[in-house]
Amino acid sequence: MTESAAEDWPEPPLAGTEAAAVLGALERQRATLAWKTSGLDAAGLRATLGTSSVTLGGLLKHLAHVEDSHFARLWLGAPVGAPWNTVDWDTDPDWAYRTAAEDTPEQLRTLWRESAARSRAVVEEALSTGGGLDQLGAYVTRGGERPNLRRILLDLVEEYARHVGHADLIRESVDGLTGEDPG
């Protein structure tokens, strides 16, 4: 990474609003995943560590699905779009991980970037109404509860944090790249 890239590294505000802190934490995780998967060819994105079948390409595709499904299903109460709507998740729950090897690095990166961009747009629209993180999503549990925007965003932060840890280990095994940010 260049010095200017390190200067642009997303950092949550030290004393910002709750929304700015949560969104800042999510953006930092997204940036770390992007960095850990950058510059690799198809072989690098297909590399595994030990007996695990998790790959960096699989993580990109899985997290693209998580981005799209969380906001479509939980926030908007809408069916998730392509390519996710063509998958029989009951019979193939690891579809995103399994099929990532069939995609080019650019396809995987584009899929993930576009999914994250859709999520950002949904969150920006939701926050523009002035309801903050307490706004309730459209999804209703069997018990009649609805997730608020805070919970959906925090679930994404948690999902990314888990998988960025996997990405750290896999990337180090590929070419020795280590660290938490390019700075």
Short mmCIF file of C-alpha atoms in Angstrom, two decimals:
data_model
loop_
_atom_site.label_atom_id
_atom_site.label_comp_id
_atom_site.label_asym_id
_atom_site.label_seq_id
_atom_site.Cartn_x
_atom_site.Cartn_y
_atom_site.Cartn_z
CA MET A 1 0.00 0.00 0.00
CA THR A 2 1.11 3.50 -0.68
CA GLU A 3 1.46 6.18 1.94
CA SER A 4 -1.62 7.98 0.58
CA ALA A 5 -3.63 4.73 0.82
CA ALA A 6 -2.62 4.42 4.47
CA GLU A 7 -3.74 8.01 5.07
CA ASP A 8 -7.15 7.15 3.58
CA TRP A 9 -7.59 4.07 5.77
CA PRO A 10 -11.07 4.17 7.32
CA GLU A 11 -10.93 4.77 11.03
CA PRO A 12 -14.01 5.12 13.21
CA PRO A 13 -14.23 8.51 14.91
CA LEU A 14 -12.76 8.68 18.39
CA ALA A 15 -15.68 10.73 19.68
CA GLY A 16 -18.37 10.58 16.97
CA THR A 17 -22.02 9.71 17.05
CA GLU A 18 -23.11 6.13 17.60
CA ALA A 19 -24.01 5.79 13.90
CA ALA A 20 -20.63 7.17 12.81
CA ALA A 21 -18.80 4.80 15.17
CA VAL A 22 -20.72 1.71 14.01
CA LEU A 23 -20.41 2.62 10.33
CA GLY A 24 -16.73 3.47 10.82
CA ALA A 25 -16.09 0.06 12.38
CA LEU A 26 -17.87 -1.66 9.49
CA GLU A 27 -15.94 0.34 6.88
CA ARG A 28 -12.65 -0.55 8.57
CA GLN A 29 -13.56 -4.25 8.37
CA ARG A 30 -14.59 -3.91 4.73
CA ALA A 31 -11.32 -2.13 3.93
CA THR A 32 -9.31 -4.83 5.69
CA LEU A 33 -11.03 -7.57 3.67
CA ALA A 34 -10.40 -5.62 0.47
CA TRP A 35 -6.73 -5.24 1.39
CA LYS A 36 -6.30 -8.90 2.38
CA THR A 37 -7.77 -10.03 -0.96
CA SER A 38 -6.08 -7.41 -3.15
CA GLY A 39 -3.40 -8.11 -5.70
CA LEU A 40 -3.95 -11.86 -5.78
CA ASP A 41 -4.56 -13.95 -8.85
CA ALA A 42 -7.04 -16.83 -9.07
CA ALA A 43 -4.62 -19.25 -7.41
CA GLY A 44 -4.12 -16.87 -4.48
CA LEU A 45 -7.86 -16.45 -4.02
CA ARG A 46 -8.32 -20.25 -4.12
CA ALA A 47 -5.59 -21.04 -1.58
CA THR A 48 -6.60 -22.82 1.60
CA LEU A 49 -4.89 -23.21 4.94
CA GLY A 50 -4.53 -26.63 6.54
CA THR A 51 -7.61 -28.80 6.20
CA SER A 52 -9.98 -25.83 5.90
CA SER A 53 -11.84 -25.35 2.62
CA VAL A 54 -12.25 -21.60 3.24
CA THR A 55 -10.59 -19.43 0.60
CA LEU A 56 -10.17 -15.69 0.18
CA GLY A 57 -12.39 -15.86 -2.91
CA GLY A 58 -14.97 -17.78 -0.93
CA LEU A 59 -14.89 -15.11 1.77
CA LEU A 60 -15.50 -12.39 -0.82
CA LYS A 61 -18.48 -14.26 -2.25
CA HIS A 62 -19.87 -15.20 1.16
CA LEU A 63 -19.64 -11.64 2.46
CA ALA A 64 -21.24 -10.32 -0.74
CA HIS A 65 -24.16 -12.62 0.05
CA VAL A 66 -24.26 -11.51 3.67
CA GLU A 67 -24.33 -7.83 2.61
CA ASP A 68 -27.18 -8.40 0.17
CA SER A 69 -29.23 -10.78 2.29
CA HIS A 70 -29.03 -8.77 5.52
CA PHE A 71 -30.39 -5.63 3.96
CA ALA A 72 -32.83 -7.21 1.52
CA ARG A 73 -34.32 -9.66 3.99
CA LEU A 74 -33.91 -8.00 7.39
CA TRP A 75 -34.19 -4.32 6.54
CA LEU A 76 -36.32 -4.12 3.40
CA GLY A 77 -38.31 -7.34 3.83
CA ALA A 78 -37.64 -8.12 0.18
CA PRO A 79 -36.34 -11.22 -1.56
CA VAL A 80 -32.62 -11.19 -2.17
CA GLY A 81 -31.65 -10.65 -5.80
CA ALA A 82 -29.32 -12.39 -8.23
CA PRO A 83 -27.27 -14.48 -8.02
CA TRP A 84 -28.45 -15.45 -4.55
CA ASN A 85 -32.07 -16.03 -5.54
CA THR A 86 -31.12 -18.96 -7.79
CA VAL A 87 -29.47 -20.98 -5.02
CA ASP A 88 -31.16 -23.76 -3.07
CA TRP A 89 -29.58 -22.82 0.26
CA ASP A 90 -31.22 -25.76 2.06
CA THR A 91 -29.41 -28.33 -0.07
CA ASP A 92 -26.26 -26.28 -0.75
CA PRO A 93 -25.59 -24.02 2.26
CA ASP A 94 -21.90 -23.62 1.29
CA TRP A 95 -22.71 -22.55 -2.27
CA ALA A 96 -20.87 -19.22 -2.05
CA TYR A 97 -17.70 -20.86 -0.74
CA ARG A 98 -17.93 -23.81 -3.12
CA THR A 99 -18.59 -21.85 -6.32
CA ALA A 100 -16.07 -19.05 -5.74
CA ALA A 101 -13.39 -21.17 -7.43
CA GLU A 102 -15.43 -20.94 -10.66
CA ASP A 103 -15.29 -17.13 -10.67
CA THR A 104 -12.43 -14.91 -11.78
CA PRO A 105 -10.77 -12.62 -9.26
CA GLU A 106 -12.40 -9.62 -10.92
CA GLN A 107 -15.86 -11.24 -10.81
CA LEU A 108 -15.45 -11.94 -7.09
CA ARG A 109 -14.18 -8.47 -6.28
CA THR A 110 -16.91 -6.82 -8.37
CA LEU A 111 -19.64 -8.94 -6.77
CA TRP A 112 -18.44 -8.01 -3.29
CA ARG A 113 -17.89 -4.30 -4.08
CA GLU A 114 -21.35 -3.97 -5.65
CA SER A 115 -23.01 -5.75 -2.71
CA ALA A 116 -21.26 -3.46 -0.22
CA ALA A 117 -22.26 -0.42 -2.32
CA ARG A 118 -25.91 -1.52 -2.24
CA SER A 119 -25.69 -1.89 1.54
CA ARG A 120 -24.16 1.56 1.91
CA ALA A 121 -26.97 3.05 -0.19
CA VAL A 122 -29.66 1.34 1.91
CA VAL A 123 -28.08 2.56 5.14
CA GLU A 124 -27.59 6.09 3.80
CA GLU A 125 -31.26 6.22 2.77
CA ALA A 126 -32.39 4.87 6.15
CA LEU A 127 -30.29 7.36 8.09
CA SER A 128 -31.41 10.26 5.90
CA THR A 129 -34.91 9.95 7.39
CA GLY A 130 -33.62 11.02 10.79
CA GLY A 131 -34.66 7.83 12.56
CA GLY A 132 -31.12 6.85 13.48
CA LEU A 133 -30.09 3.34 14.45
CA ASP A 134 -33.30 2.68 16.38
CA GLN A 135 -35.38 2.36 13.20
CA LEU A 136 -36.92 -1.07 12.79
CA GLY A 137 -36.38 -3.27 9.78
CA ALA A 138 -39.23 -4.99 7.91
CA TYR A 139 -38.34 -8.54 8.97
CA VAL A 140 -40.51 -9.97 11.74
CA THR A 141 -39.43 -12.98 13.83
CA ARG A 142 -41.86 -15.71 14.86
CA GLY A 143 -42.03 -13.93 18.22
CA GLY A 144 -43.09 -10.67 16.56
CA GLU A 145 -39.79 -8.83 17.00
CA ARG A 146 -38.11 -6.70 14.35
CA PRO A 147 -34.38 -5.92 14.18
CA ASN A 148 -33.33 -2.32 14.37
CA LEU A 149 -30.70 -0.85 12.08
CA ARG A 150 -28.15 -0.95 14.92
CA ARG A 151 -28.51 -4.74 15.28
CA ILE A 152 -28.21 -5.35 11.53
CA LEU A 153 -25.06 -3.22 11.30
CA LEU A 154 -23.51 -4.78 14.40
CA ASP A 155 -24.19 -8.25 13.00
CA LEU A 156 -22.31 -7.21 9.85
CA VAL A 157 -19.38 -5.89 11.88
CA GLU A 158 -19.25 -9.21 13.75
CA GLU A 159 -19.49 -11.26 10.54
CA TYR A 160 -16.69 -9.28 8.92
CA ALA A 161 -14.48 -9.41 12.01
CA ARG A 162 -14.71 -13.21 12.15
CA HIS A 163 -13.91 -13.59 8.47
CA VAL A 164 -11.19 -10.94 8.36
CA GLY A 165 -9.42 -13.08 10.95
CA HIS A 166 -9.64 -16.02 8.54
CA ALA A 167 -8.40 -13.77 5.74
CA ASP A 168 -5.38 -12.75 7.85
CA LEU A 169 -4.26 -16.35 8.18
CA ILE A 170 -4.96 -17.38 4.61
CA ARG A 171 -3.25 -14.32 3.11
CA GLU A 172 -0.17 -14.81 5.27
CA SER A 173 0.04 -18.40 4.03
CA VAL A 174 -0.17 -17.23 0.39
CA ASP A 175 2.52 -14.56 0.30
CA GLY A 176 3.47 -13.55 3.82
CA LEU A 177 1.35 -10.38 3.95
CA THR A 178 0.59 -9.58 7.58
CA GLY A 179 -0.81 -6.73 9.59
CA GLU A 180 -4.11 -5.09 10.37
CA ASP A 181 -3.95 -2.19 7.95
CA PRO A 182 -1.64 -0.90 5.25
CA GLY A 183 -0.41 1.98 7.42
#
